[in-house]
Amino acid sequence: MTIKGYISKIIYRSDETGYTVMTVETENEEVCCVGAMAVFDEGEYVEVEGESIFHPQYGDQIRVSSVHAITPTDAADMERYLASGAITGIGAALAKRIVKKFGDDTFRIMDEEPERLSEVKGISEAGAMRIAEQFARKHELRNAMIYLQHFGISNALAVKIYAFYGERMYSVLRDNPYRLAEDIPGVGFKSADEIAMRAGISPDDDFRVRAALLYALTTATGLGHVYLPERELMLRTAEMIPAEEEQMKQQLIRLFSDNKIVIKEEGERNIYISSFYYMELNVARMLCDLNCSFNISDKKIEERIQGVTKDLDIELDDLQKQAVTEAVKRGVFVLTGGPGTGKTTTINAIIRFFEREGMDVLLAAPTGRAAKRMSETTGMEAKTVHRLLELQKRPDEGGVNVGPLEFSRNESNPLETDVMIVDEVSMVDISLIYALLKAIQVGTRVILVGDVNQLPSVGPGNVLKDIINSGRFNTVRLEKIFRQAAESSIIVNAHKINRGEEISLDNRMNNDFFFLERRDVKNIIEGIIYLVQTKISGYLGISPLEVQVLTPMRAGELGCESLNLTLQNTLNPGARGKTEKVFDNGKVFREGDKVMQIKNDYQLEWVIKSLRGIVIDSGSGVFNGDCGIIKEIDLVTEHITVEFEEGRLVEYAFSQHDELVLAYAVTIHKSQGSEYPAVVMPLLNGPSLLFNRNVLYTAVTRAKKCVTIIGSSDTVRTMIRNTMEQKRYSGLERAIREVEE
């Protein structure tokens, strides 16, 4: 349907997505219109096209497909627009005087002879130019969005493009649309390629080849690689576009000349995105700079360790004492070991040692859950690395925080501490360790703690393993399982898996590790539902949402995507009074759903509210792997509110839904660093790169109270024997050795 009328009220508008709720006054009625659209202002005369819908809470509406401004042609319409407040500084009285002065010629004067506005009482020459500038900017934005729509660009993306480029966007789209993939967050190669094809770019254009090469490298970092060998990079690029090898080599040289990439001769030609190459190089240099020695006698250390063990009423074995000694003597020390081997006791002894010396100690971990666990086990405050480094928006010249997010703690504003202890370092990627080390001064002791046998970080790099394998930093590997931990079948079996030994699957004498033999997919799925909904939640006295299903795969009947749909409909079915949103790709979110953030988003803002709804804390950043519950879905403002750990409330626009996935079931890789009361793991069959010892070990060590494997015992035994791991290209180990040489 089509209506014409004046915009009488803008109820809501998202500057980021362009989603707008407004009322339009026609000759006969006032109509509520909703949808993504260009920027319009109250008082404007518009033609709206869309679908008539009925909202159960808000009544009749028009879901907008397009809106076009109709330029006012008479003085009354122009006065209505100017009086609406669309132009800052013009109210009803001044609008009346402007139109009285210029009549039907008002808009032409504002556009072509803006200096004449100063003829109106109350408007100075400077004021006239400010009014004209606003008037022009609004028209430019609207014209830009209309122009961008010709390329199939959504209003939400059009707002981002115009905000970034301004009037330069016309030349960008004409000359090299692939720049969008480099400059605009959320625009990948595929989106830029579709725009480029509509803009008439040739399929074999050099711009296209360069963009595809960069996209292949960027995609690789999403899979954990810091670089790609040249041959593999060209194979991945050729899968996207029909490019010849010689052309790809030429464009690699061009990208190198433009400082977009680094080509490193390391036996073979390895291709890095420049920023990642220099990150690895600087991390290597900073670690080596920090690794100074402290001249303290063994006798003095031994005496003080005795005081620590007396204070804490603990005993340390020889390896734990060695760990404390190395932490005291060296600037960089690594502590690794599996569950139950005394890492926590050792960390507490190290902390107490330094406290007795009057030294300041800071504790950090890569995730909120890991930091909370560290706080509980040490009795000291532990922060996420992001919070420790004070992630915040960059201040403008006036000191107002309005710019992009960045860490305020860095080489110019370092952390004030004598000792920095970081837990769960296996989860730390190259970007995060780089940011952390920049904020640590030489002379500070850095103690890195983690289980090197777990899966590597979700982000690019192999930080913990590369640091240990470099052989340049003192490392203690704890292996002894202590008596209390030895009573847990979870811990005993985890170590057996890590050593490649068979585990007992007969459920005898076990109270926390169970196996159910099932060879049929349907029976496995039915078993998962029963375990999650009834058996385990009842056995442990926890909510079914606290039972985490972990699977090696995303796809397939036993992959997390399929299992999530099944578990969603079982644990949180649709019901009257429970709002849900169905997206274009068929994804459904309901209030009460368990969801996970699947990418680092430093821009997302969160708040923590009191029981009375008063904001008591706030910050920015939601990170890959964070899990929460959907508390509210607002179909009018098109927002989803998710509550994460510690009561952090985050609002997502519907356009950001691809940052969230259902999390009743998650891949084992995504679970790294998390800890759950209970884990259910379906294991039947799958690719050997996913069904290996490392994956099984990581999954088992995620559970605190109960592990249940359901599937094939043959598959479990095969996984224990399978040491094949997915190759991850990282160069930190090599960079450390080169710096030391």
PDB file of N, CA and C in Angstrom, residues 622-705:
ATOM      1  N   VAL A 622      31.826  -7.213  24.394  1.00  0.00           N
ATOM      2  CA  VAL A 622      31.308  -8.569  24.588  1.00  0.00           C
ATOM      3  C   VAL A 622      32.148  -9.450  23.678  1.00  0.00           C
ATOM      4  N   PHE A 623      32.547 -10.631  24.192  1.00  0.00           N
ATOM      5  CA  PHE A 623      33.610 -11.347  23.514  1.00  0.00           C
ATOM      6  C   PHE A 623      33.218 -12.763  23.096  1.00  0.00           C
ATOM      7  N   ASN A 624      33.942 -13.228  22.107  1.00  0.00           N
ATOM      8  CA  ASN A 624      33.740 -14.536  21.521  1.00  0.00           C
ATOM      9  C   ASN A 624      33.647 -15.600  22.617  1.00  0.00           C
ATOM     10  N   GLY A 625      32.517 -16.323  22.673  1.00  0.00           N
ATOM     11  CA  GLY A 625      32.347 -17.378  23.662  1.00  0.00           C
ATOM     12  C   GLY A 625      31.532 -16.976  24.874  1.00  0.00           C
ATOM     13  N   ASP A 626      31.238 -15.677  25.050  1.00  0.00           N
ATOM     14  CA  ASP A 626      30.398 -15.247  26.174  1.00  0.00           C
ATOM     15  C   ASP A 626      28.980 -15.781  25.992  1.00  0.00           C
ATOM     16  N   CYS A 627      28.434 -16.374  27.051  1.00  0.00           N
ATOM     17  CA  CYS A 627      27.076 -16.938  26.992  1.00  0.00           C
ATOM     18  C   CYS A 627      26.131 -16.145  27.886  1.00  0.00           C
ATOM     19  N   GLY A 628      24.866 -16.077  27.460  1.00  0.00           N
ATOM     20  CA  GLY A 628      23.865 -15.357  28.232  1.00  0.00           C
ATOM     21  C   GLY A 628      22.469 -15.846  27.912  1.00  0.00           C
ATOM     22  N   ILE A 629      21.493 -15.187  28.513  1.00  0.00           N
ATOM     23  CA  ILE A 629      20.083 -15.532  28.337  1.00  0.00           C
ATOM     24  C   ILE A 629      19.349 -14.324  27.754  1.00  0.00           C
ATOM     25  N   ILE A 630      18.513 -14.563  26.740  1.00  0.00           N
ATOM     26  CA  ILE A 630      17.702 -13.479  26.174  1.00  0.00           C
ATOM     27  C   ILE A 630      16.615 -13.102  27.185  1.00  0.00           C
ATOM     28  N   LYS A 631      16.666 -11.874  27.660  1.00  0.00           N
ATOM     29  CA  LYS A 631      15.699 -11.404  28.651  1.00  0.00           C
ATOM     30  C   LYS A 631      14.497 -10.730  28.007  1.00  0.00           C
ATOM     31  N   GLU A 632      14.725 -10.057  26.855  1.00  0.00           N
ATOM     32  CA  GLU A 632      13.619  -9.331  26.224  1.00  0.00           C
ATOM     33  C   GLU A 632      13.868  -9.206  24.728  1.00  0.00           C
ATOM     34  N   ILE A 633      12.790  -9.317  23.958  1.00  0.00           N
ATOM     35  CA  ILE A 633      12.819  -9.035  22.525  1.00  0.00           C
ATOM     36  C   ILE A 633      11.772  -7.969  22.262  1.00  0.00           C
ATOM     37  N   ASP A 634      12.213  -6.797  21.779  1.00  0.00           N
ATOM     38  CA  ASP A 634      11.308  -5.686  21.497  1.00  0.00           C
ATOM     39  C   ASP A 634      11.117  -5.602  19.991  1.00  0.00           C
ATOM     40  N   LEU A 635       9.926  -5.970  19.532  1.00  0.00           N
ATOM     41  CA  LEU A 635       9.650  -6.004  18.097  1.00  0.00           C
ATOM     42  C   LEU A 635       9.453  -4.613  17.513  1.00  0.00           C
ATOM     43  N   VAL A 636       9.195  -3.629  18.353  1.00  0.00           N
ATOM     44  CA  VAL A 636       8.989  -2.263  17.854  1.00  0.00           C
ATOM     45  C   VAL A 636      10.324  -1.575  17.612  1.00  0.00           C
ATOM     46  N   THR A 637      11.182  -1.556  18.641  1.00  0.00           N
ATOM     47  CA  THR A 637      12.498  -0.924  18.470  1.00  0.00           C
ATOM     48  C   THR A 637      13.504  -1.872  17.830  1.00  0.00           C
ATOM     49  N   GLU A 638      13.082  -3.120  17.605  1.00  0.00           N
ATOM     50  CA  GLU A 638      13.923  -4.142  16.971  1.00  0.00           C
ATOM     51  C   GLU A 638      15.231  -4.324  17.728  1.00  0.00           C
ATOM     52  N   HIS A 639      15.087  -4.625  19.022  1.00  0.00           N
ATOM     53  CA  HIS A 639      16.243  -4.867  19.872  1.00  0.00           C
ATOM     54  C   HIS A 639      16.055  -6.162  20.671  1.00  0.00           C
ATOM     55  N   ILE A 640      17.187  -6.823  20.927  1.00  0.00           N
ATOM     56  CA  ILE A 640      17.228  -8.009  21.773  1.00  0.00           C
ATOM     57  C   ILE A 640      18.096  -7.671  22.979  1.00  0.00           C
ATOM     58  N   THR A 641      17.591  -7.907  24.184  1.00  0.00           N
ATOM     59  CA  THR A 641      18.377  -7.677  25.394  1.00  0.00           C
ATOM     60  C   THR A 641      18.844  -9.012  25.947  1.00  0.00           C
ATOM     61  N   VAL A 642      20.158  -9.152  26.101  1.00  0.00           N
ATOM     62  CA  VAL A 642      20.754 -10.391  26.602  1.00  0.00           C
ATOM     63  C   VAL A 642      21.439 -10.112  27.928  1.00  0.00           C
ATOM     64  N   GLU A 643      21.228 -10.997  28.894  1.00  0.00           N
ATOM     65  CA  GLU A 643      21.914 -10.888  30.176  1.00  0.00           C
ATOM     66  C   GLU A 643      23.062 -11.886  30.209  1.00  0.00           C
ATOM     67  N   PHE A 644      24.288 -11.359  30.296  1.00  0.00           N
ATOM     68  CA  PHE A 644      25.475 -12.194  30.385  1.00  0.00           C
ATOM     69  C   PHE A 644      25.875 -12.362  31.848  1.00  0.00           C
ATOM     70  N   GLU A 645      26.994 -13.049  32.071  1.00  0.00           N
ATOM     71  CA  GLU A 645      27.477 -13.270  33.433  1.00  0.00           C
ATOM     72  C   GLU A 645      27.633 -11.956  34.182  1.00  0.00           C
ATOM     73  N   GLU A 646      27.492 -12.059  35.502  1.00  0.00           N
ATOM     74  CA  GLU A 646      27.605 -10.918  36.403  1.00  0.00           C
ATOM     75  C   GLU A 646      26.492  -9.902  36.182  1.00  0.00           C
ATOM     76  N   GLY A 647      25.397 -10.317  35.493  1.00  0.00           N
ATOM     77  CA  GLY A 647      24.259  -9.429  35.298  1.00  0.00           C
ATOM     78  C   GLY A 647      24.467  -8.359  34.260  1.00  0.00           C
ATOM     79  N   ARG A 648      25.459  -8.538  33.361  1.00  0.00           N
ATOM     80  CA  ARG A 648      25.712  -7.532  32.314  1.00  0.00           C
ATOM     81  C   ARG A 648      24.610  -7.598  31.260  1.00  0.00           C
ATOM     82  N   LEU A 649      23.883  -6.494  31.076  1.00  0.00           N
ATOM     83  CA  LEU A 649      22.792  -6.415  30.109  1.00  0.00           C
ATOM     84  C   LEU A 649      23.289  -5.728  28.844  1.00  0.00           C
ATOM     85  N   VAL A 650      23.064  -6.385  27.711  1.00  0.00           N
ATOM     86  CA  VAL A 650      23.530  -5.855  26.424  1.00  0.00           C
ATOM     87  C   VAL A 650      22.355  -5.800  25.466  1.00  0.00           C
ATOM     88  N   GLU A 651      22.203  -4.670  24.763  1.00  0.00           N
ATOM     89  CA  GLU A 651      21.162  -4.529  23.747  1.00  0.00           C
ATOM     90  C   GLU A 651      21.762  -4.748  22.364  1.00  0.00           C
ATOM     91  N   TYR A 652      21.149  -5.661  21.606  1.00  0.00           N
ATOM     92  CA  TYR A 652      21.536  -5.911  20.220  1.00  0.00           C
ATOM     93  C   TYR A 652      20.422  -5.423  19.307  1.00  0.00           C
ATOM     94  N   ALA A 653      20.790  -4.671  18.264  1.00  0.00           N
ATOM     95  CA  ALA A 653      19.822  -4.383  17.211  1.00  0.00           C
ATOM     96  C   ALA A 653      19.569  -5.671  16.443  1.00  0.00           C
ATOM     97  N   PHE A 654      18.368  -5.809  15.865  1.00  0.00           N
ATOM     98  CA  PHE A 654      18.079  -7.004  15.074  1.00  0.00           C
ATOM     99  C   PHE A 654      19.130  -7.215  13.986  1.00  0.00           C
ATOM    100  N   SER A 655      19.672  -6.108  13.462  1.00  0.00           N
ATOM    101  CA  SER A 655      20.670  -6.220  12.401  1.00  0.00           C
ATOM    102  C   SER A 655      21.966  -6.855  12.897  1.00  0.00           C
ATOM    103  N   GLN A 656      22.127  -6.969  14.223  1.00  0.00           N
ATOM    104  CA  GLN A 656      23.328  -7.575  14.798  1.00  0.00           C
ATOM    105  C   GLN A 656      23.103  -9.032  15.197  1.00  0.00           C
ATOM    106  N   HIS A 657      21.996  -9.603  14.756  1.00  0.00           N
ATOM    107  CA  HIS A 657      21.652 -10.948  15.221  1.00  0.00           C
ATOM    108  C   HIS A 657      22.693 -11.991  14.832  1.00  0.00           C
ATOM    109  N   ASP A 658      23.478 -11.699  13.766  1.00  0.00           N
ATOM    110  CA  ASP A 658      24.474 -12.678  13.343  1.00  0.00           C
ATOM    111  C   ASP A 658      25.653 -12.756  14.310  1.00  0.00           C
ATOM    112  N   GLU A 659      25.704 -11.894  15.324  1.00  0.00           N
ATOM    113  CA  GLU A 659      26.735 -11.998  16.356  1.00  0.00           C
ATOM    114  C   GLU A 659      26.350 -13.006  17.429  1.00  0.00           C
ATOM    115  N   LEU A 660      25.090 -13.457  17.411  1.00  0.00           N
ATOM    116  CA  LEU A 660      24.586 -14.383  18.425  1.00  0.00           C
ATOM    117  C   LEU A 660      24.142 -15.699  17.794  1.00  0.00           C
ATOM    118  N   VAL A 661      24.364 -16.789  18.504  1.00  0.00           N
ATOM    119  CA  VAL A 661      23.820 -18.090  18.110  1.00  0.00           C
ATOM    120  C   VAL A 661      23.235 -18.757  19.346  1.00  0.00           C
ATOM    121  N   LEU A 662      22.325 -19.692  19.125  1.00  0.00           N
ATOM    122  CA  LEU A 662      21.823 -20.485  20.241  1.00  0.00           C
ATOM    123  C   LEU A 662      22.978 -21.251  20.866  1.00  0.00           C
ATOM    124  N   ALA A 663      22.908 -21.459  22.189  1.00  0.00           N
ATOM    125  CA  ALA A 663      24.044 -22.067  22.891  1.00  0.00           C
ATOM    126  C   ALA A 663      23.630 -23.208  23.809  1.00  0.00           C
ATOM    127  N   TYR A 664      22.496 -23.834  23.526  1.00  0.00           N
ATOM    128  CA  TYR A 664      22.162 -25.052  24.273  1.00  0.00           C
ATOM    129  C   TYR A 664      23.227 -26.114  23.989  1.00  0.00           C
ATOM    130  N   ALA A 665      23.693 -26.121  22.748  1.00  0.00           N
ATOM    131  CA  ALA A 665      24.815 -26.968  22.345  1.00  0.00           C
ATOM    132  C   ALA A 665      25.856 -26.078  21.684  1.00  0.00           C
ATOM    133  N   VAL A 666      27.136 -26.280  22.013  1.00  0.00           N
ATOM    134  CA  VAL A 666      28.209 -25.501  21.390  1.00  0.00           C
ATOM    135  C   VAL A 666      29.328 -26.449  20.986  1.00  0.00           C
ATOM    136  N   THR A 667      30.153 -25.996  20.050  1.00  0.00           N
ATOM    137  CA  THR A 667      31.296 -26.818  19.666  1.00  0.00           C
ATOM    138  C   THR A 667      32.298 -26.836  20.816  1.00  0.00           C
ATOM    139  N   ILE A 668      33.056 -27.901  20.881  1.00  0.00           N
ATOM    140  CA  ILE A 668      34.058 -28.031  21.941  1.00  0.00           C
ATOM    141  C   ILE A 668      35.076 -26.908  21.846  1.00  0.00           C
ATOM    142  N   HIS A 669      35.415 -26.520  20.612  1.00  0.00           N
ATOM    143  CA  HIS A 669      36.379 -25.428  20.445  1.00  0.00           C
ATOM    144  C   HIS A 669      35.852 -24.139  21.076  1.00  0.00           C
ATOM    145  N   LYS A 670      34.571 -23.852  20.875  1.00  0.00           N
ATOM    146  CA  LYS A 670      33.990 -22.627  21.431  1.00  0.00           C
ATOM    147  C   LYS A 670      33.885 -22.676  22.957  1.00  0.00           C
ATOM    148  N   SER A 671      33.925 -23.892  23.539  1.00  0.00           N
ATOM    149  CA  SER A 671      33.754 -24.028  24.986  1.00  0.00           C
ATOM    150  C   SER A 671      35.039 -23.756  25.747  1.00  0.00           C
ATOM    151  N   GLN A 672      36.148 -23.624  25.027  1.00  0.00           N
ATOM    152  CA  GLN A 672      37.431 -23.507  25.696  1.00  0.00           C
ATOM    153  C   GLN A 672      37.458 -22.327  26.657  1.00  0.00           C
ATOM    154  N   GLY A 673      38.013 -22.575  27.849  1.00  0.00           N
ATOM    155  CA  GLY A 673      38.097 -21.536  28.861  1.00  0.00           C
ATOM    156  C   GLY A 673      36.856 -21.444  29.725  1.00  0.00           C
ATOM    157  N   SER A 674      35.781 -22.102  29.296  1.00  0.00           N
ATOM    158  CA  SER A 674      34.550 -22.107  30.085  1.00  0.00           C
ATOM    159  C   SER A 674      34.550 -23.315  31.014  1.00  0.00           C
ATOM    160  N   GLU A 675      33.707 -23.252  32.002  1.00  0.00           N
ATOM    161  CA  GLU A 675      33.556 -24.357  32.937  1.00  0.00           C
ATOM    162  C   GLU A 675      32.070 -24.504  33.219  1.00  0.00           C
ATOM    163  N   TYR A 676      31.563 -25.721  33.190  1.00  0.00           N
ATOM    164  CA  TYR A 676      30.130 -25.965  33.348  1.00  0.00           C
ATOM    165  C   TYR A 676      29.906 -26.979  34.471  1.00  0.00           C
ATOM    166  N   PRO A 677      28.789 -26.881  35.183  1.00  0.00           N
ATOM    167  CA  PRO A 677      28.491 -27.901  36.192  1.00  0.00           C
ATOM    168  C   PRO A 677      28.449 -29.307  35.591  1.00  0.00           C
ATOM    169  N   ALA A 678      27.861 -29.420  34.392  1.00  0.00           N
ATOM    170  CA  ALA A 678      27.732 -30.741  33.761  1.00  0.00           C
ATOM    171  C   ALA A 678      27.876 -30.622  32.255  1.00  0.00           C
ATOM    172  N   VAL A 679      28.483 -31.629  31.654  1.00  0.00           N
ATOM    173  CA  VAL A 679      28.693 -31.676  30.220  1.00  0.00           C
ATOM    174  C   VAL A 679      28.109 -32.969  29.671  1.00  0.00           C
ATOM    175  N   VAL A 680      27.369 -32.861  28.568  1.00  0.00           N
ATOM    176  CA  VAL A 680      26.882 -34.023  27.820  1.00  0.00           C
ATOM    177  C   VAL A 680      27.528 -33.975  26.444  1.00  0.00           C
ATOM    178  N   MET A 681      28.124 -35.099  26.024  1.00  0.00           N
ATOM    179  CA  MET A 681      28.887 -35.100  24.792  1.00  0.00           C
ATOM    180  C   MET A 681      28.435 -36.248  23.881  1.00  0.00           C
ATOM    181  N   PRO A 682      27.781 -35.945  22.744  1.00  0.00           N
ATOM    182  CA  PRO A 682      27.449 -37.000  21.775  1.00  0.00           C
ATOM    183  C   PRO A 682      28.648 -37.290  20.876  1.00  0.00           C
ATOM    184  N   LEU A 683      29.062 -38.549  20.818  1.00  0.00           N
ATOM    185  CA  LEU A 683      30.210 -38.945  19.994  1.00  0.00           C
ATOM    186  C   LEU A 683      29.851 -40.198  19.208  1.00  0.00           C
ATOM    187  N   LEU A 684      29.636 -40.027  17.893  1.00  0.00           N
ATOM    188  CA  LEU A 684      29.310 -41.186  17.062  1.00  0.00           C
ATOM    189  C   LEU A 684      30.336 -41.351  15.943  1.00  0.00           C
ATOM    190  N   ASN A 685      30.418 -40.377  15.051  1.00  0.00           N
ATOM    191  CA  ASN A 685      31.434 -40.423  14.000  1.00  0.00           C
ATOM    192  C   ASN A 685      31.609 -39.020  13.427  1.00  0.00           C
ATOM    193  N   GLY A 686      32.741 -38.827  12.755  1.00  0.00           N
ATOM    194  CA  GLY A 686      33.025 -37.529  12.174  1.00  0.00           C
ATOM    195  C   GLY A 686      34.453 -37.471  11.678  1.00  0.00           C
ATOM    196  N   PRO A 687      34.872 -36.340  11.133  1.00  0.00           N
ATOM    197  CA  PRO A 687      36.219 -36.211  10.563  1.00  0.00           C
ATOM    198  C   PRO A 687      37.303 -36.343  11.625  1.00  0.00           C
ATOM    199  N   SER A 688      38.409 -36.968  11.248  1.00  0.00           N
ATOM    200  CA  SER A 688      39.486 -37.251  12.200  1.00  0.00           C
ATOM    201  C   SER A 688      40.108 -35.986  12.770  1.00  0.00           C
ATOM    202  N   LEU A 689      40.085 -34.864  12.004  1.00  0.00           N
ATOM    203  CA  LEU A 689      40.646 -33.615  12.524  1.00  0.00           C
ATOM    204  C   LEU A 689      39.838 -33.060  13.689  1.00  0.00           C
ATOM    205  N   LEU A 690      38.561 -33.453  13.771  1.00  0.00           N
ATOM    206  CA  LEU A 690      37.702 -33.001  14.866  1.00  0.00           C
ATOM    207  C   LEU A 690      37.548 -34.056  15.953  1.00  0.00           C
ATOM    208  N   PHE A 691      37.703 -35.319  15.570  1.00  0.00           N
ATOM    209  CA  PHE A 691      37.542 -36.410  16.538  1.00  0.00           C
ATOM    210  C   PHE A 691      38.932 -36.912  16.949  1.00  0.00           C
ATOM    211  N   ASN A 692      39.620 -36.079  17.757  1.00  0.00           N
ATOM    212  CA  ASN A 692      40.966 -36.445  18.171  1.00  0.00           C
ATOM    213  C   ASN A 692      41.133 -36.305  19.683  1.00  0.00           C
ATOM    214  N   ARG A 693      42.309 -36.681  20.156  1.00  0.00           N
ATOM    215  CA  ARG A 693      42.595 -36.699  21.590  1.00  0.00           C
ATOM    216  C   ARG A 693      42.470 -35.311  22.205  1.00  0.00           C
ATOM    217  N   ASN A 694      43.018 -34.321  21.538  1.00  0.00           N
ATOM    218  CA  ASN A 694      43.014 -32.949  22.025  1.00  0.00           C
ATOM    219  C   ASN A 694      41.592 -32.438  22.251  1.00  0.00           C
ATOM    220  N   VAL A 695      40.700 -32.733  21.305  1.00  0.00           N
ATOM    221  CA  VAL A 695      39.310 -32.295  21.398  1.00  0.00           C
ATOM    222  C   VAL A 695      38.609 -32.991  22.563  1.00  0.00           C
ATOM    223  N   LEU A 696      38.803 -34.299  22.697  1.00  0.00           N
ATOM    224  CA  LEU A 696      38.168 -35.050  23.782  1.00  0.00           C
ATOM    225  C   LEU A 696      38.666 -34.561  25.141  1.00  0.00           C
ATOM    226  N   TYR A 697      39.965 -34.358  25.250  1.00  0.00           N
ATOM    227  CA  TYR A 697      40.559 -33.880  26.512  1.00  0.00           C
ATOM    228  C   TYR A 697      39.979 -32.523  26.900  1.00  0.00           C
ATOM    229  N   THR A 698      39.899 -31.606  25.937  1.00  0.00           N
ATOM    230  CA  THR A 698      39.360 -30.278  26.217  1.00  0.00           C
ATOM    231  C   THR A 698      37.919 -30.355  26.698  1.00  0.00           C
ATOM    232  N   ALA A 699      37.106 -31.199  26.044  1.00  0.00           N
ATOM    233  CA  ALA A 699      35.694 -31.317  26.417  1.00  0.00           C
ATOM    234  C   ALA A 699      35.534 -31.864  27.835  1.00  0.00           C
ATOM    235  N   VAL A 700      36.281 -32.903  28.162  1.00  0.00           N
ATOM    236  CA  VAL A 700      36.162 -33.525  29.481  1.00  0.00           C
ATOM    237  C   VAL A 700      36.559 -32.541  30.578  1.00  0.00           C
ATOM    238  N   THR A 701      37.581 -31.739  30.332  1.00  0.00           N
ATOM    239  CA  THR A 701      38.059 -30.805  31.362  1.00  0.00           C
ATOM    240  C   THR A 701      37.189 -29.567  31.501  1.00  0.00           C
ATOM    241  N   ARG A 702      36.111 -29.460  30.713  1.00  0.00           N
ATOM    242  CA  ARG A 702      35.180 -28.333  30.876  1.00  0.00           C
ATOM    243  C   ARG A 702      34.203 -28.567  32.026  1.00  0.00           C
ATOM    244  N   ALA A 703      34.072 -29.817  32.497  1.00  0.00           N
ATOM    245  CA  ALA A 703      33.026 -30.150  33.472  1.00  0.00           C
ATOM    246  C   ALA A 703      33.556 -30.101  34.897  1.00  0.00           C
ATOM    247  N   LYS A 704      32.744 -29.555  35.808  1.00  0.00           N
ATOM    248  CA  LYS A 704      33.105 -29.507  37.218  1.00  0.00           C
ATOM    249  C   LYS A 704      32.561 -30.706  37.989  1.00  0.00           C
ATOM    250  N   LYS A 705      31.325 -31.101  37.711  1.00  0.00           N
ATOM    251  CA  LYS A 705      30.669 -32.108  38.549  1.00  0.00           C
ATOM    252  C   LYS A 705      30.296 -33.385  37.814  1.00  0.00           C
TER     253      LYS A 705
END
